Amino acid sequence: MGRISRGKAIVAAVVLLVVAVPTLNGFFGSFERTSGGEVAVVRNGGMFDNNRIRQIIDPGSGLTWIGWWSHTHKYPAQQRFYTITSDSGRGERTGVDVVTVPSSDGVNMGIEGTLYFTLNLDHATLRKFDDKFGTRKFTGADGKTRYAYDGDEGWSGFLDQIVRPVIENDLRTQVNSFRCAELVSSCALVQNNSGGKQQQTSLKVQSNNANIAKVQNAINTSLEQDLEQTLGLPFLTNLHFNLARITLPEQVQQAVDSAQAAFAKVTESQAQVAQARAEAEANRARQEGYNKCPTCADIEKLKALPKGITVYAPGNDHVSLPSR
């Protein structure tokens, strides 16, 4: 009887553990809260439940009951940004990250900038966003696949695969409507005109900031519409693209540097020629003055004599030097 009772006790203890532990985990895991910078989409996850969206928890909430074994997908609720830059370590992709698009005259130009945006926090829109993008994984810069709600890496993977192509397409469309020299003035130093002769250009090139502003404004106008059309709904709001810099390909930039160095040498030579001309004019004017005033010429000769000469006879090649 003692053995039977002990066996029953062991079985009862095992059953209690099997039932109690998941029950306790489910109970304590059925509460959730959000910080001020995140919003949560809650999905059912019980053993006999469906996997539909149960509720939305707004940013900065208190402890909230979300149901037994439910899952939360947390997304950023504050303004976020997506950076494209040649400064390795600052862009969304590892290493140098620049969008390369051609100008209207065929020069590949590197575009750097930052897109600022906010996730749409409307509950109905968030539900559709989670249904569409929270149920699939995206490949990150490290090659791993994550959900969009899996921290900063997962969110960056979503932006890189879904939002980045729209940004590149808009940049390509807008930059392609300008010639290289209209956006980067130094292009004029190395480009050829229709006749095949090098363009005559001044180092004082007009500012291209106005054209860059046009590109930026056009992108801000079209990007929101294109993203909504591509994603299906206005999931991202308050969009603003800041075009930081436009760069030239390395070979083109080297040609520009060489052309600028050549211009500097030409300018230096022109300055030397001008100086020689000025000195010649001064000498001619001085000689004319001496012709009109021979005494003035003698005075200048006396001023030019070395120190220590005691006797000087004009017209005589011999001078008396002081004895040592």
PDB file of C-alpha atoms in Angstrom:
ATOM      1  CA  MET A   1       0.000   0.000   0.000  1.00  0.00           C
ATOM      2  CA  GLY A   2       2.854   2.306   0.803  1.00  0.00           C
ATOM      3  CA  ARG A   3       4.440   1.668  -2.586  1.00  0.00           C
ATOM      4  CA  ILE A   4       1.117   2.298  -4.378  1.00  0.00           C
ATOM      5  CA  SER A   5       0.534   5.525  -2.469  1.00  0.00           C
ATOM      6  CA  ARG A   6       4.028   6.739  -3.247  1.00  0.00           C
ATOM      7  CA  GLY A   7       3.568   5.932  -6.937  1.00  0.00           C
ATOM      8  CA  LYS A   8       0.303   7.838  -7.035  1.00  0.00           C
ATOM      9  CA  ALA A   9       1.961  10.788  -5.360  1.00  0.00           C
ATOM     10  CA  ILE A  10       4.732  10.817  -7.982  1.00  0.00           C
ATOM     11  CA  VAL A  11       2.194  10.651 -10.814  1.00  0.00           C
ATOM     12  CA  ALA A  12       0.136  13.420  -9.218  1.00  0.00           C
ATOM     13  CA  ALA A  13       3.234  15.578  -8.828  1.00  0.00           C
ATOM     14  CA  VAL A  14       4.198  15.052 -12.492  1.00  0.00           C
ATOM     15  CA  VAL A  15       0.680  15.886 -13.655  1.00  0.00           C
ATOM     16  CA  LEU A  16       0.685  18.974 -11.453  1.00  0.00           C
ATOM     17  CA  LEU A  17       3.954  20.150 -12.944  1.00  0.00           C
ATOM     18  CA  VAL A  18       2.798  19.509 -16.494  1.00  0.00           C
ATOM     19  CA  VAL A  19      -0.395  21.457 -15.920  1.00  0.00           C
ATOM     20  CA  ALA A  20       0.676  24.054 -13.391  1.00  0.00           C
ATOM     21  CA  VAL A  21       3.881  25.311 -15.041  1.00  0.00           C
ATOM     22  CA  PRO A  22       2.320  26.152 -18.428  1.00  0.00           C
ATOM     23  CA  THR A  23      -0.694  27.594 -16.625  1.00  0.00           C
ATOM     24  CA  LEU A  24       1.472  29.864 -14.504  1.00  0.00           C
ATOM     25  CA  ASN A  25       3.586  30.864 -17.505  1.00  0.00           C
ATOM     26  CA  GLY A  26       0.441  31.588 -19.476  1.00  0.00           C
ATOM     27  CA  PHE A  27      -0.995  33.645 -16.644  1.00  0.00           C
ATOM     28  CA  PHE A  28       2.066  35.768 -15.937  1.00  0.00           C
ATOM     29  CA  GLY A  29       2.733  36.109 -19.660  1.00  0.00           C
ATOM     30  CA  SER A  30      -0.790  37.359 -20.262  1.00  0.00           C
ATOM     31  CA  PHE A  31       0.071  40.889 -19.206  1.00  0.00           C
ATOM     32  CA  GLU A  32       1.905  43.355 -21.404  1.00  0.00           C
ATOM     33  CA  ARG A  33       2.877  47.017 -21.438  1.00  0.00           C
ATOM     34  CA  THR A  34       4.462  49.388 -23.953  1.00  0.00           C
ATOM     35  CA  SER A  35       7.035  52.117 -23.554  1.00  0.00           C
ATOM     36  CA  GLY A  36       6.552  55.629 -24.882  1.00  0.00           C
ATOM     37  CA  GLY A  37       8.283  54.772 -28.155  1.00  0.00           C
ATOM     38  CA  GLU A  38       6.451  51.617 -29.187  1.00  0.00           C
ATOM     39  CA  VAL A  39       3.013  50.318 -30.087  1.00  0.00           C
ATOM     40  CA  ALA A  40       1.929  46.677 -29.770  1.00  0.00           C
ATOM     41  CA  VAL A  41      -0.312  44.519 -31.931  1.00  0.00           C
ATOM     42  CA  VAL A  42      -1.629  41.564 -29.885  1.00  0.00           C
ATOM     43  CA  ARG A  43      -2.517  38.248 -31.524  1.00  0.00           C
ATOM     44  CA  ASN A  44      -4.281  35.281 -29.965  1.00  0.00           C
ATOM     45  CA  GLY A  45      -2.048  32.324 -29.237  1.00  0.00           C
ATOM     46  CA  GLY A  46      -3.879  29.902 -26.990  1.00  0.00           C
ATOM     47  CA  MET A  47      -3.798  26.161 -27.554  1.00  0.00           C
ATOM     48  CA  PHE A  48      -7.385  26.083 -28.801  1.00  0.00           C
ATOM     49  CA  ASP A  49      -7.517  29.681 -30.020  1.00  0.00           C
ATOM     50  CA  ASN A  50      -7.035  31.255 -33.442  1.00  0.00           C
ATOM     51  CA  ASN A  51      -4.127  33.509 -34.378  1.00  0.00           C
ATOM     52  CA  ARG A  52      -6.134  36.620 -35.201  1.00  0.00           C
ATOM     53  CA  ILE A  53      -5.407  40.111 -33.928  1.00  0.00           C
ATOM     54  CA  ARG A  54      -6.946  40.580 -30.514  1.00  0.00           C
ATOM     55  CA  GLN A  55      -6.167  44.214 -29.658  1.00  0.00           C
ATOM     56  CA  ILE A  56      -3.809  47.193 -30.041  1.00  0.00           C
ATOM     57  CA  ILE A  57      -1.861  48.583 -27.112  1.00  0.00           C
ATOM     58  CA  ASP A  58      -1.047  52.279 -27.530  1.00  0.00           C
ATOM     59  CA  PRO A  59       2.358  53.771 -26.613  1.00  0.00           C
ATOM     60  CA  GLY A  60       3.129  54.330 -22.942  1.00  0.00           C
ATOM     61  CA  SER A  61       0.434  51.982 -21.615  1.00  0.00           C
ATOM     62  CA  GLY A  62       0.153  50.482 -18.165  1.00  0.00           C
ATOM     63  CA  LEU A  63       0.055  46.750 -17.487  1.00  0.00           C
ATOM     64  CA  THR A  64      -2.623  45.348 -19.808  1.00  0.00           C
ATOM     65  CA  TRP A  65      -4.329  41.941 -19.908  1.00  0.00           C
ATOM     66  CA  ILE A  66      -3.822  40.412 -23.372  1.00  0.00           C
ATOM     67  CA  GLY A  67      -5.317  36.951 -22.868  1.00  0.00           C
ATOM     68  CA  TRP A  68      -3.817  33.525 -22.320  1.00  0.00           C
ATOM     69  CA  TRP A  69      -0.651  32.750 -24.337  1.00  0.00           C
ATOM     70  CA  SER A  70      -1.177  35.695 -26.677  1.00  0.00           C
ATOM     71  CA  HIS A  71       1.706  37.150 -28.733  1.00  0.00           C
ATOM     72  CA  THR A  72       2.661  40.826 -29.065  1.00  0.00           C
ATOM     73  CA  HIS A  73       4.255  42.433 -32.091  1.00  0.00           C
ATOM     74  CA  LYS A  74       5.900  45.683 -31.038  1.00  0.00           C
ATOM     75  CA  TYR A  75       6.617  48.387 -33.618  1.00  0.00           C
ATOM     76  CA  PRO A  76       8.291  51.830 -33.286  1.00  0.00           C
ATOM     77  CA  ALA A  77       5.780  54.579 -32.490  1.00  0.00           C
ATOM     78  CA  GLN A  78       8.055  57.639 -32.644  1.00  0.00           C
ATOM     79  CA  GLN A  79       9.705  59.270 -35.644  1.00  0.00           C
ATOM     80  CA  ARG A  80      12.224  57.002 -37.332  1.00  0.00           C
ATOM     81  CA  PHE A  81      14.690  57.525 -40.161  1.00  0.00           C
ATOM     82  CA  TYR A  82      16.387  55.609 -42.945  1.00  0.00           C
ATOM     83  CA  THR A  83      19.863  56.877 -43.858  1.00  0.00           C
ATOM     84  CA  ILE A  84      21.752  56.423 -47.126  1.00  0.00           C
ATOM     85  CA  THR A  85      25.365  57.588 -46.804  1.00  0.00           C
ATOM     86  CA  SER A  86      28.933  56.885 -47.890  1.00  0.00           C
ATOM     87  CA  ASP A  87      30.016  57.078 -44.249  1.00  0.00           C
ATOM     88  CA  SER A  88      30.333  53.417 -43.290  1.00  0.00           C
ATOM     89  CA  GLY A  89      28.669  52.717 -39.979  1.00  0.00           C
ATOM     90  CA  ARG A  90      25.992  55.415 -40.327  1.00  0.00           C
ATOM     91  CA  GLY A  91      23.897  53.971 -43.153  1.00  0.00           C
ATOM     92  CA  GLU A  92      21.246  51.280 -42.875  1.00  0.00           C
ATOM     93  CA  ARG A  93      23.467  48.900 -44.832  1.00  0.00           C
ATOM     94  CA  THR A  94      26.963  47.895 -43.765  1.00  0.00           C
ATOM     95  CA  GLY A  95      29.886  49.650 -45.450  1.00  0.00           C
ATOM     96  CA  VAL A  96      29.488  52.366 -48.062  1.00  0.00           C
ATOM     97  CA  ASP A  97      25.808  52.762 -48.892  1.00  0.00           C
ATOM     98  CA  VAL A  98      25.026  55.173 -51.722  1.00  0.00           C
ATOM     99  CA  VAL A  99      22.196  55.136 -54.266  1.00  0.00           C
ATOM    100  CA  THR A 100      23.761  55.474 -57.740  1.00  0.00           C
ATOM    101  CA  VAL A 101      21.480  56.949 -60.421  1.00  0.00           C
ATOM    102  CA  PRO A 102      22.271  58.453 -63.858  1.00  0.00           C
ATOM    103  CA  SER A 103      21.799  62.095 -64.801  1.00  0.00           C
ATOM    104  CA  SER A 104      20.077  63.051 -68.054  1.00  0.00           C
ATOM    105  CA  ASP A 105      23.463  63.198 -69.800  1.00  0.00           C
ATOM    106  CA  GLY A 106      24.516  59.758 -68.593  1.00  0.00           C
ATOM    107  CA  VAL A 107      26.754  60.492 -65.602  1.00  0.00           C
ATOM    108  CA  ASN A 108      26.256  58.107 -62.678  1.00  0.00           C
ATOM    109  CA  MET A 109      25.781  60.177 -59.532  1.00  0.00           C
ATOM    110  CA  GLY A 110      25.902  59.018 -55.937  1.00  0.00           C
ATOM    111  CA  ILE A 111      22.979  60.223 -53.823  1.00  0.00           C
ATOM    112  CA  GLU A 112      23.145  60.462 -50.033  1.00  0.00           C
ATOM    113  CA  GLY A 113      20.258  61.455 -47.797  1.00  0.00           C
ATOM    114  CA  THR A 114      17.868  60.522 -45.006  1.00  0.00           C
ATOM    115  CA  LEU A 115      14.178  59.654 -45.064  1.00  0.00           C
ATOM    116  CA  TYR A 116      12.254  60.680 -41.925  1.00  0.00           C
ATOM    117  CA  PHE A 117       8.872  59.071 -41.268  1.00  0.00           C
ATOM    118  CA  THR A 118       6.414  57.797 -38.653  1.00  0.00           C
ATOM    119  CA  LEU A 119       4.447  54.551 -38.583  1.00  0.00           C
ATOM    120  CA  ASN A 120       0.707  55.168 -38.908  1.00  0.00           C
ATOM    121  CA  LEU A 121      -0.719  54.514 -35.411  1.00  0.00           C
ATOM    122  CA  ASP A 122      -4.360  54.306 -36.468  1.00  0.00           C
ATOM    123  CA  HIS A 123      -5.626  50.993 -35.032  1.00  0.00           C
ATOM    124  CA  ALA A 124      -7.357  49.802 -38.196  1.00  0.00           C
ATOM    125  CA  THR A 125      -4.278  50.633 -40.279  1.00  0.00           C
ATOM    126  CA  LEU A 126      -1.955  48.917 -37.784  1.00  0.00           C
ATOM    127  CA  ARG A 127      -4.048  45.741 -37.976  1.00  0.00           C
ATOM    128  CA  LYS A 128      -3.673  45.673 -41.750  1.00  0.00           C
ATOM    129  CA  PHE A 129       0.031  46.478 -41.500  1.00  0.00           C
ATOM    130  CA  ASP A 130       0.608  43.539 -39.151  1.00  0.00           C
ATOM    131  CA  ASP A 131      -1.441  41.228 -41.376  1.00  0.00           C
ATOM    132  CA  LYS A 132       0.595  42.209 -44.427  1.00  0.00           C
ATOM    133  CA  PHE A 133       4.106  42.729 -43.082  1.00  0.00           C
ATOM    134  CA  GLY A 134       4.094  41.285 -39.560  1.00  0.00           C
ATOM    135  CA  THR A 135       3.463  37.725 -40.745  1.00  0.00           C
ATOM    136  CA  ARG A 136       6.538  37.394 -42.974  1.00  0.00           C
ATOM    137  CA  LYS A 137      10.286  37.625 -42.467  1.00  0.00           C
ATOM    138  CA  PHE A 138      12.792  39.988 -44.068  1.00  0.00           C
ATOM    139  CA  THR A 139      16.487  39.466 -44.718  1.00  0.00           C
ATOM    140  CA  GLY A 140      18.768  41.798 -42.767  1.00  0.00           C
ATOM    141  CA  ALA A 141      22.212  43.192 -43.591  1.00  0.00           C
ATOM    142  CA  ASP A 142      23.772  40.190 -41.827  1.00  0.00           C
ATOM    143  CA  GLY A 143      21.895  37.719 -44.043  1.00  0.00           C
ATOM    144  CA  LYS A 144      19.565  36.551 -41.275  1.00  0.00           C
ATOM    145  CA  THR A 145      15.768  36.614 -41.660  1.00  0.00           C
ATOM    146  CA  ARG A 146      13.624  38.336 -39.032  1.00  0.00           C
ATOM    147  CA  TYR A 147      10.122  39.650 -38.563  1.00  0.00           C
ATOM    148  CA  ALA A 148       9.616  43.402 -38.808  1.00  0.00           C
ATOM    149  CA  TYR A 149       8.896  43.513 -35.058  1.00  0.00           C
ATOM    150  CA  ASP A 150      12.120  41.700 -34.099  1.00  0.00           C
ATOM    151  CA  GLY A 151      13.951  44.764 -32.775  1.00  0.00           C
ATOM    152  CA  ASP A 152      15.937  47.286 -34.790  1.00  0.00           C
ATOM    153  CA  GLU A 153      17.436  44.579 -37.010  1.00  0.00           C
ATOM    154  CA  GLY A 154      14.027  43.263 -38.040  1.00  0.00           C
ATOM    155  CA  TRP A 155      12.663  46.771 -38.648  1.00  0.00           C
ATOM    156  CA  SER A 156      15.719  47.711 -40.744  1.00  0.00           C
ATOM    157  CA  GLY A 157      15.283  44.533 -42.790  1.00  0.00           C
ATOM    158  CA  PHE A 158      11.676  45.521 -43.544  1.00  0.00           C
ATOM    159  CA  LEU A 159      12.728  49.037 -44.614  1.00  0.00           C
ATOM    160  CA  ASP A 160      15.612  47.722 -46.681  1.00  0.00           C
ATOM    161  CA  GLN A 161      13.491  45.295 -48.681  1.00  0.00           C
ATOM    162  CA  ILE A 162      10.170  47.152 -48.929  1.00  0.00           C
ATOM    163  CA  VAL A 163      10.874  50.908 -48.627  1.00  0.00           C
ATOM    164  CA  ARG A 164      14.384  51.199 -50.121  1.00  0.00           C
ATOM    165  CA  PRO A 165      13.367  50.218 -53.706  1.00  0.00           C
ATOM    166  CA  VAL A 166      10.703  52.973 -53.726  1.00  0.00           C
ATOM    167  CA  ILE A 167      13.271  55.573 -52.584  1.00  0.00           C
ATOM    168  CA  GLU A 168      15.721  54.485 -55.291  1.00  0.00           C
ATOM    169  CA  ASN A 169      13.050  54.629 -57.995  1.00  0.00           C
ATOM    170  CA  ASP A 170      12.019  58.165 -56.986  1.00  0.00           C
ATOM    171  CA  LEU A 171      15.636  59.348 -56.896  1.00  0.00           C
ATOM    172  CA  ARG A 172      16.287  57.845 -60.325  1.00  0.00           C
ATOM    173  CA  THR A 173      13.212  59.557 -61.776  1.00  0.00           C
ATOM    174  CA  GLN A 174      14.023  63.004 -60.379  1.00  0.00           C
ATOM    175  CA  VAL A 175      17.804  63.052 -60.930  1.00  0.00           C
ATOM    176  CA  ASN A 176      17.360  61.843 -64.514  1.00  0.00           C
ATOM    177  CA  SER A 177      15.630  65.136 -65.369  1.00  0.00           C
ATOM    178  CA  PHE A 178      18.825  67.155 -64.721  1.00  0.00           C
ATOM    179  CA  ARG A 179      22.212  67.275 -66.391  1.00  0.00           C
ATOM    180  CA  CYS A 180      25.242  66.487 -64.255  1.00  0.00           C
ATOM    181  CA  ALA A 181      26.524  70.080 -64.260  1.00  0.00           C
ATOM    182  CA  GLU A 182      23.131  71.337 -63.044  1.00  0.00           C
ATOM    183  CA  LEU A 183      23.530  69.343 -59.825  1.00  0.00           C
ATOM    184  CA  VAL A 184      27.315  69.202 -59.435  1.00  0.00           C
ATOM    185  CA  SER A 185      28.866  72.320 -60.959  1.00  0.00           C
ATOM    186  CA  SER A 186      32.336  70.798 -61.309  1.00  0.00           C
ATOM    187  CA  CYS A 187      30.953  68.438 -63.971  1.00  0.00           C
ATOM    188  CA  ALA A 188      31.315  71.339 -66.417  1.00  0.00           C
ATOM    189  CA  LEU A 189      35.106  71.083 -66.103  1.00  0.00           C
ATOM    190  CA  VAL A 190      35.305  67.635 -67.713  1.00  0.00           C
ATOM    191  CA  GLN A 191      32.225  67.305 -69.911  1.00  0.00           C
ATOM    192  CA  ASN A 192      32.226  67.880 -73.667  1.00  0.00           C
ATOM    193  CA  ASN A 193      29.753  69.923 -75.673  1.00  0.00           C
ATOM    194  CA  SER A 194      27.920  68.762 -78.809  1.00  0.00           C
ATOM    195  CA  GLY A 195      30.818  69.791 -81.036  1.00  0.00           C
ATOM    196  CA  GLY A 196      33.231  67.601 -79.120  1.00  0.00           C
ATOM    197  CA  LYS A 197      35.224  70.540 -77.763  1.00  0.00           C
ATOM    198  CA  GLN A 198      35.789  71.035 -74.094  1.00  0.00           C
ATOM    199  CA  GLN A 199      33.403  73.550 -72.607  1.00  0.00           C
ATOM    200  CA  GLN A 200      34.835  76.924 -71.637  1.00  0.00           C
ATOM    201  CA  THR A 201      33.977  77.412 -67.999  1.00  0.00           C
ATOM    202  CA  SER A 202      34.907  79.722 -65.189  1.00  0.00           C
ATOM    203  CA  LEU A 203      35.899  78.659 -61.719  1.00  0.00           C
ATOM    204  CA  LYS A 204      33.112  80.898 -60.479  1.00  0.00           C
ATOM    205  CA  VAL A 205      30.304  78.427 -61.300  1.00  0.00           C
ATOM    206  CA  GLN A 206      26.747  79.297 -60.354  1.00  0.00           C
ATOM    207  CA  SER A 207      25.392  77.593 -57.254  1.00  0.00           C
ATOM    208  CA  ASN A 208      23.428  74.402 -57.890  1.00  0.00           C
ATOM    209  CA  ASN A 209      21.617  74.468 -54.535  1.00  0.00           C
ATOM    210  CA  ALA A 210      18.409  75.556 -56.242  1.00  0.00           C
ATOM    211  CA  ASN A 211      18.374  72.470 -58.471  1.00  0.00           C
ATOM    212  CA  ILE A 212      19.160  70.174 -55.547  1.00  0.00           C
ATOM    213  CA  ALA A 213      16.242  71.745 -53.668  1.00  0.00           C
ATOM    214  CA  LYS A 214      14.019  71.042 -56.681  1.00  0.00           C
ATOM    215  CA  VAL A 215      15.025  67.374 -56.622  1.00  0.00           C
ATOM    216  CA  GLN A 216      14.394  67.166 -52.893  1.00  0.00           C
ATOM    217  CA  ASN A 217      10.972  68.848 -53.116  1.00  0.00           C
ATOM    218  CA  ALA A 218       9.937  66.626 -56.014  1.00  0.00           C
ATOM    219  CA  ILE A 219      10.921  63.514 -54.071  1.00  0.00           C
ATOM    220  CA  ASN A 220       8.950  64.654 -51.029  1.00  0.00           C
ATOM    221  CA  THR A 221       5.908  65.184 -53.258  1.00  0.00           C
ATOM    222  CA  SER A 222       6.079  61.841 -55.038  1.00  0.00           C
ATOM    223  CA  LEU A 223       7.497  59.575 -52.342  1.00  0.00           C
ATOM    224  CA  GLU A 224       4.422  59.538 -50.113  1.00  0.00           C
ATOM    225  CA  GLN A 225       2.158  58.665 -53.044  1.00  0.00           C
ATOM    226  CA  ASP A 226       4.514  55.996 -54.357  1.00  0.00           C
ATOM    227  CA  LEU A 227       4.941  54.365 -50.938  1.00  0.00           C
ATOM    228  CA  GLU A 228       1.177  54.270 -50.385  1.00  0.00           C
ATOM    229  CA  GLN A 229       0.680  52.745 -53.824  1.00  0.00           C
ATOM    230  CA  THR A 230       3.442  50.172 -53.273  1.00  0.00           C
ATOM    231  CA  LEU A 231       2.543  49.220 -49.691  1.00  0.00           C
ATOM    232  CA  GLY A 232      -1.209  49.307 -50.292  1.00  0.00           C
ATOM    233  CA  LEU A 233      -2.152  51.818 -47.589  1.00  0.00           C
ATOM    234  CA  PRO A 234      -0.589  54.915 -45.939  1.00  0.00           C
ATOM    235  CA  PHE A 235       1.312  52.797 -43.424  1.00  0.00           C
ATOM    236  CA  LEU A 236       4.081  55.438 -43.196  1.00  0.00           C
ATOM    237  CA  THR A 237       3.201  59.080 -42.550  1.00  0.00           C
ATOM    238  CA  ASN A 238       4.956  62.447 -42.056  1.00  0.00           C
ATOM    239  CA  LEU A 239       7.522  61.554 -44.697  1.00  0.00           C
ATOM    240  CA  HIS A 240      10.372  63.941 -45.458  1.00  0.00           C
ATOM    241  CA  PHE A 241      13.488  63.177 -47.503  1.00  0.00           C
ATOM    242  CA  ASN A 242      16.565  65.304 -46.849  1.00  0.00           C
ATOM    243  CA  LEU A 243      19.003  65.133 -49.772  1.00  0.00           C
ATOM    244  CA  ALA A 244      22.368  65.533 -48.072  1.00  0.00           C
ATOM    245  CA  ARG A 245      24.929  65.231 -50.866  1.00  0.00           C
ATOM    246  CA  ILE A 246      25.469  64.326 -54.520  1.00  0.00           C
ATOM    247  CA  THR A 247      28.830  62.823 -55.415  1.00  0.00           C
ATOM    248  CA  LEU A 248      30.554  61.864 -58.674  1.00  0.00           C
ATOM    249  CA  PRO A 249      32.089  58.488 -59.562  1.00  0.00           C
ATOM    250  CA  GLU A 250      35.713  58.136 -58.530  1.00  0.00           C
ATOM    251  CA  GLN A 251      37.113  58.363 -62.078  1.00  0.00           C
ATOM    252  CA  VAL A 252      35.011  61.433 -62.889  1.00  0.00           C
ATOM    253  CA  GLN A 253      36.039  63.099 -59.638  1.00  0.00           C
ATOM    254  CA  GLN A 254      39.704  62.430 -60.426  1.00  0.00           C
ATOM    255  CA  ALA A 255      39.223  64.088 -63.817  1.00  0.00           C
ATOM    256  CA  VAL A 256      37.597  67.067 -62.097  1.00  0.00           C
ATOM    257  CA  ASP A 257      40.512  67.358 -59.664  1.00  0.00           C
ATOM    258  CA  SER A 258      42.977  67.233 -62.558  1.00  0.00           C
ATOM    259  CA  ALA A 259      41.053  69.916 -64.450  1.00  0.00           C
ATOM    260  CA  GLN A 260      40.936  72.151 -61.389  1.00  0.00           C
ATOM    261  CA  ALA A 261      44.699  71.707 -60.898  1.00  0.00           C
ATOM    262  CA  ALA A 262      45.252  72.652 -64.547  1.00  0.00           C
ATOM    263  CA  PHE A 263      43.137  75.775 -64.111  1.00  0.00           C
ATOM    264  CA  ALA A 264      45.191  76.682 -61.035  1.00  0.00           C
ATOM    265  CA  LYS A 265      48.438  76.387 -63.045  1.00  0.00           C
ATOM    266  CA  VAL A 266      47.006  78.511 -65.867  1.00  0.00           C
ATOM    267  CA  THR A 267      45.946  81.152 -63.358  1.00  0.00           C
ATOM    268  CA  GLU A 268      49.407  81.144 -61.780  1.00  0.00           C
ATOM    269  CA  SER A 269      51.083  81.562 -65.182  1.00  0.00           C
ATOM    270  CA  GLN A 270      48.717  84.380 -66.093  1.00  0.00           C
ATOM    271  CA  ALA A 271      49.630  86.114 -62.831  1.00  0.00           C
ATOM    272  CA  GLN A 272      53.336  85.803 -63.584  1.00  0.00           C
ATOM    273  CA  VAL A 273      52.842  87.246 -67.082  1.00  0.00           C
ATOM    274  CA  ALA A 274      50.852  90.145 -65.667  1.00  0.00           C
ATOM    275  CA  GLN A 275      53.579  90.795 -63.090  1.00  0.00           C
ATOM    276  CA  ALA A 276      56.292  90.843 -65.778  1.00  0.00           C
ATOM    277  CA  ARG A 277      54.254  93.258 -67.881  1.00  0.00           C
ATOM    278  CA  ALA A 278      53.772  95.544 -64.889  1.00  0.00           C
ATOM    279  CA  GLU A 279      57.505  95.527 -64.122  1.00  0.00           C
ATOM    280  CA  ALA A 280      58.330  96.323 -67.758  1.00  0.00           C
ATOM    281  CA  GLU A 281      55.897  99.238 -67.752  1.00  0.00           C
ATOM    282  CA  ALA A 282      57.438 100.523 -64.533  1.00  0.00           C
ATOM    283  CA  ASN A 283      60.939 100.345 -66.000  1.00  0.00           C
ATOM    284  CA  ARG A 284      59.873 102.213 -69.134  1.00  0.00           C
ATOM    285  CA  ALA A 285      58.213 104.948 -67.089  1.00  0.00           C
ATOM    286  CA  ARG A 286      61.283 105.198 -64.858  1.00  0.00           C
ATOM    287  CA  GLN A 287      63.620 105.499 -67.840  1.00  0.00           C
ATOM    288  CA  GLU A 288      61.486 108.244 -69.373  1.00  0.00           C
ATOM    289  CA  GLY A 289      61.753 110.136 -66.095  1.00  0.00           C
ATOM    290  CA  TYR A 290      65.547 109.780 -66.067  1.00  0.00           C
ATOM    291  CA  ASN A 291      65.736 111.030 -69.661  1.00  0.00           C
ATOM    292  CA  LYS A 292      63.838 114.149 -68.676  1.00  0.00           C
ATOM    293  CA  CYS A 293      65.823 114.602 -65.439  1.00  0.00           C
ATOM    294  CA  PRO A 294      69.476 113.381 -65.690  1.00  0.00           C
ATOM    295  CA  THR A 295      70.177 114.715 -62.220  1.00  0.00           C
ATOM    296  CA  CYS A 296      67.444 112.463 -60.838  1.00  0.00           C
ATOM    297  CA  ALA A 297      69.202 109.516 -62.472  1.00  0.00           C
ATOM    298  CA  ASP A 298      72.469 110.446 -60.736  1.00  0.00           C
ATOM    299  CA  ILE A 299      70.700 110.698 -57.412  1.00  0.00           C
ATOM    300  CA  GLU A 300      69.251 107.208 -57.890  1.00  0.00           C
ATOM    301  CA  LYS A 301      72.721 105.907 -58.770  1.00  0.00           C
ATOM    302  CA  LEU A 302      74.113 107.365 -55.544  1.00  0.00           C
ATOM    303  CA  LYS A 303      71.357 105.670 -53.552  1.00  0.00           C
ATOM    304  CA  ALA A 304      72.217 102.352 -55.191  1.00  0.00           C
ATOM    305  CA  LEU A 305      75.937 102.503 -54.306  1.00  0.00           C
ATOM    306  CA  PRO A 306      77.212  99.953 -51.777  1.00  0.00           C
ATOM    307  CA  LYS A 307      77.997 101.152 -48.291  1.00  0.00           C
ATOM    308  CA  GLY A 308      81.602 102.197 -47.616  1.00  0.00           C
ATOM    309  CA  ILE A 309      82.364 103.955 -50.942  1.00  0.00           C
ATOM    310  CA  THR A 310      83.958 107.355 -50.215  1.00  0.00           C
ATOM    311  CA  VAL A 311      84.578 108.720 -53.728  1.00  0.00           C
ATOM    312  CA  TYR A 312      82.304 108.475 -56.735  1.00  0.00           C
ATOM    313  CA  ALA A 313      83.037 110.241 -60.040  1.00  0.00           C
ATOM    314  CA  PRO A 314      80.229 110.118 -62.568  1.00  0.00           C
ATOM    315  CA  GLY A 315      81.531 109.055 -65.960  1.00  0.00           C
ATOM    316  CA  ASN A 316      84.622 107.470 -64.396  1.00  0.00           C
ATOM    317  CA  ASP A 317      84.767 103.694 -64.118  1.00  0.00           C
ATOM    318  CA  HIS A 318      87.201 103.887 -61.198  1.00  0.00           C
ATOM    319  CA  VAL A 319      86.076 104.491 -57.675  1.00  0.00           C
ATOM    320  CA  SER A 320      88.047 104.948 -54.488  1.00  0.00           C
ATOM    321  CA  LEU A 321      87.449 102.256 -51.940  1.00  0.00           C
ATOM    322  CA  PRO A 322      88.152 102.597 -48.233  1.00  0.00           C
ATOM    323  CA  SER A 323      91.409 101.096 -47.030  1.00  0.00           C
ATOM    324  CA  ARG A 324      91.242  98.052 -44.808  1.00  0.00           C
TER     325      ARG A 324
END
